[in-house]
Structures are given as C-alpha cells and as structure tokens.
mmCIF file of C-alpha atoms in Angstrom:
data_model
loop_
_atom_site.group_PDB
_atom_site.id
_atom_site.type_symbol
_atom_site.label_atom_id
_atom_site.label_comp_id
_atom_site.label_asym_id
_atom_site.label_seq_id
_atom_site.Cartn_x
_atom_site.Cartn_y
_atom_site.Cartn_z
ATOM 1 C CA MET A 17 136.319 129.394 82.175
ATOM 2 C CA THR A 18 133.938 130.130 85.057
ATOM 3 C CA GLU A 19 130.736 132.064 84.413
ATOM 4 C CA ILE A 20 130.041 135.050 86.640
ATOM 5 C CA PRO A 21 126.396 135.159 87.804
ATOM 6 C CA ILE A 22 124.283 138.153 86.798
ATOM 7 C CA ILE A 23 123.569 140.598 89.607
ATOM 8 C CA ASP A 24 119.922 140.826 90.621
ATOM 9 C CA ASP A 25 119.186 144.565 90.907
ATOM 10 C CA SER A 26 115.456 144.110 91.308
ATOM 11 C CA THR A 27 113.689 145.715 94.265
ATOM 12 C CA PRO A 28 113.631 143.374 97.271
ATOM 13 C CA GLU A 29 110.239 142.304 98.584
ATOM 14 C CA GLU A 30 111.371 142.976 102.148
ATOM 15 C CA LEU A 31 114.065 144.969 103.903
ATOM 16 C CA ARG A 32 116.314 143.102 106.322
ATOM 17 C CA CYS A 33 118.055 144.730 109.268
ATOM 18 C CA THR A 34 121.818 144.833 108.761
ATOM 19 C CA VAL A 35 122.345 144.139 112.487
ATOM 20 C CA CYS A 36 119.778 141.451 113.373
ATOM 21 C CA LEU A 37 119.119 140.141 109.828
ATOM 22 C CA LEU A 38 115.394 140.104 110.665
ATOM 23 C CA PRO A 39 112.750 141.546 108.312
ATOM 24 C CA MET A 40 112.080 145.215 109.015
ATOM 25 C CA GLN A 41 108.518 146.518 109.276
ATOM 26 C CA TYR A 42 107.066 149.490 107.417
ATOM 27 C CA GLN A 43 105.866 152.194 109.813
ATOM 28 C CA THR A 44 104.759 155.382 108.057
ATOM 29 C CA LYS A 45 105.643 157.950 105.427
ATOM 30 C CA LYS A 46 107.507 160.964 106.839
ATOM 31 C CA ASP A 47 108.715 163.990 104.819
ATOM 32 C CA GLY A 48 108.296 162.112 101.535
ATOM 33 C CA LYS A 49 110.299 159.126 102.798
ATOM 34 C CA PHE A 50 109.162 155.685 103.887
ATOM 35 C CA LEU A 51 110.146 154.766 107.462
ATOM 36 C CA TRP A 52 111.123 151.113 108.077
ATOM 37 C CA GLN A 53 112.129 149.883 111.546
ATOM 38 C CA CYS A 54 113.580 146.775 113.167
ATOM 39 C CA PHE A 55 111.695 146.103 116.392
ATOM 40 C CA LYS A 56 114.482 144.020 117.896
ATOM 41 C CA CYS A 57 117.376 146.506 117.799
ATOM 42 C CA GLY A 58 115.581 149.746 116.854
ATOM 43 C CA LYS A 59 117.468 150.455 113.615
ATOM 44 C CA GLN A 60 115.495 152.654 111.212
ATOM 45 C CA TYR A 61 115.758 153.241 107.468
ATOM 46 C CA LEU A 62 114.270 156.256 105.693
ATOM 47 C CA VAL A 63 113.804 155.275 102.046
ATOM 48 C CA SER A 64 113.056 158.075 99.582
ATOM 49 C CA ASP A 65 110.453 157.922 96.788
ATOM 50 C CA ASN A 66 113.142 159.210 94.433
ATOM 51 C CA VAL A 67 115.420 156.476 93.091
ATOM 52 C CA ASP A 68 118.388 158.884 92.961
ATOM 53 C CA ASP A 69 118.317 159.599 96.725
ATOM 54 C CA SER A 70 120.176 157.416 99.177
ATOM 55 C CA VAL A 71 118.835 155.496 102.176
ATOM 56 C CA GLU A 72 119.285 157.140 105.589
ATOM 57 C CA GLU A 73 119.963 155.038 108.697
ATOM 58 C CA SER A 74 119.157 156.009 112.273
ATOM 59 C CA TRP A 75 118.526 154.349 115.623
ATOM 60 C CA SER A 76 115.599 154.422 118.009
ATOM 61 C CA PRO A 77 114.991 152.561 121.271
ATOM 62 C CA PRO A 78 113.987 148.915 120.667
ATOM 63 C CA ARG A 79 110.475 147.929 121.678
#
C-alpha cells in the first residue's frame, strides 16, 4: 500500500506568478487588499485580509 503525502496548507512565504513562475513583489495595500505584482509580465494579485475571500487576478503593463 502506498502512503499519500499530507497536503501542506500553510501560508507560502512568497507568491509566484502563474505565468512566469517568478516571485511576485508586494506593492501596496488598496481597499483592504494587498496588491502583489509580477514585474516581468504585469500580472497582479489582490489578496484580501479576510481568509474567506478569494484572490483576484488582473493584468497591468509590464515594467
């Protein structure tokens, strides 16, 4: 019988872009949400303080 590994649900120390797989950088807090951005492709995540809320994705021009 093969053991199934336990899922690690802990909070990650860094966010990685789902497009570039590079670490995203924290920018600012906007409307009670933390704004993270990938500087290569411009993808943005808005992460809420509230655990029950979902993460919003958006795009901005890359720098």
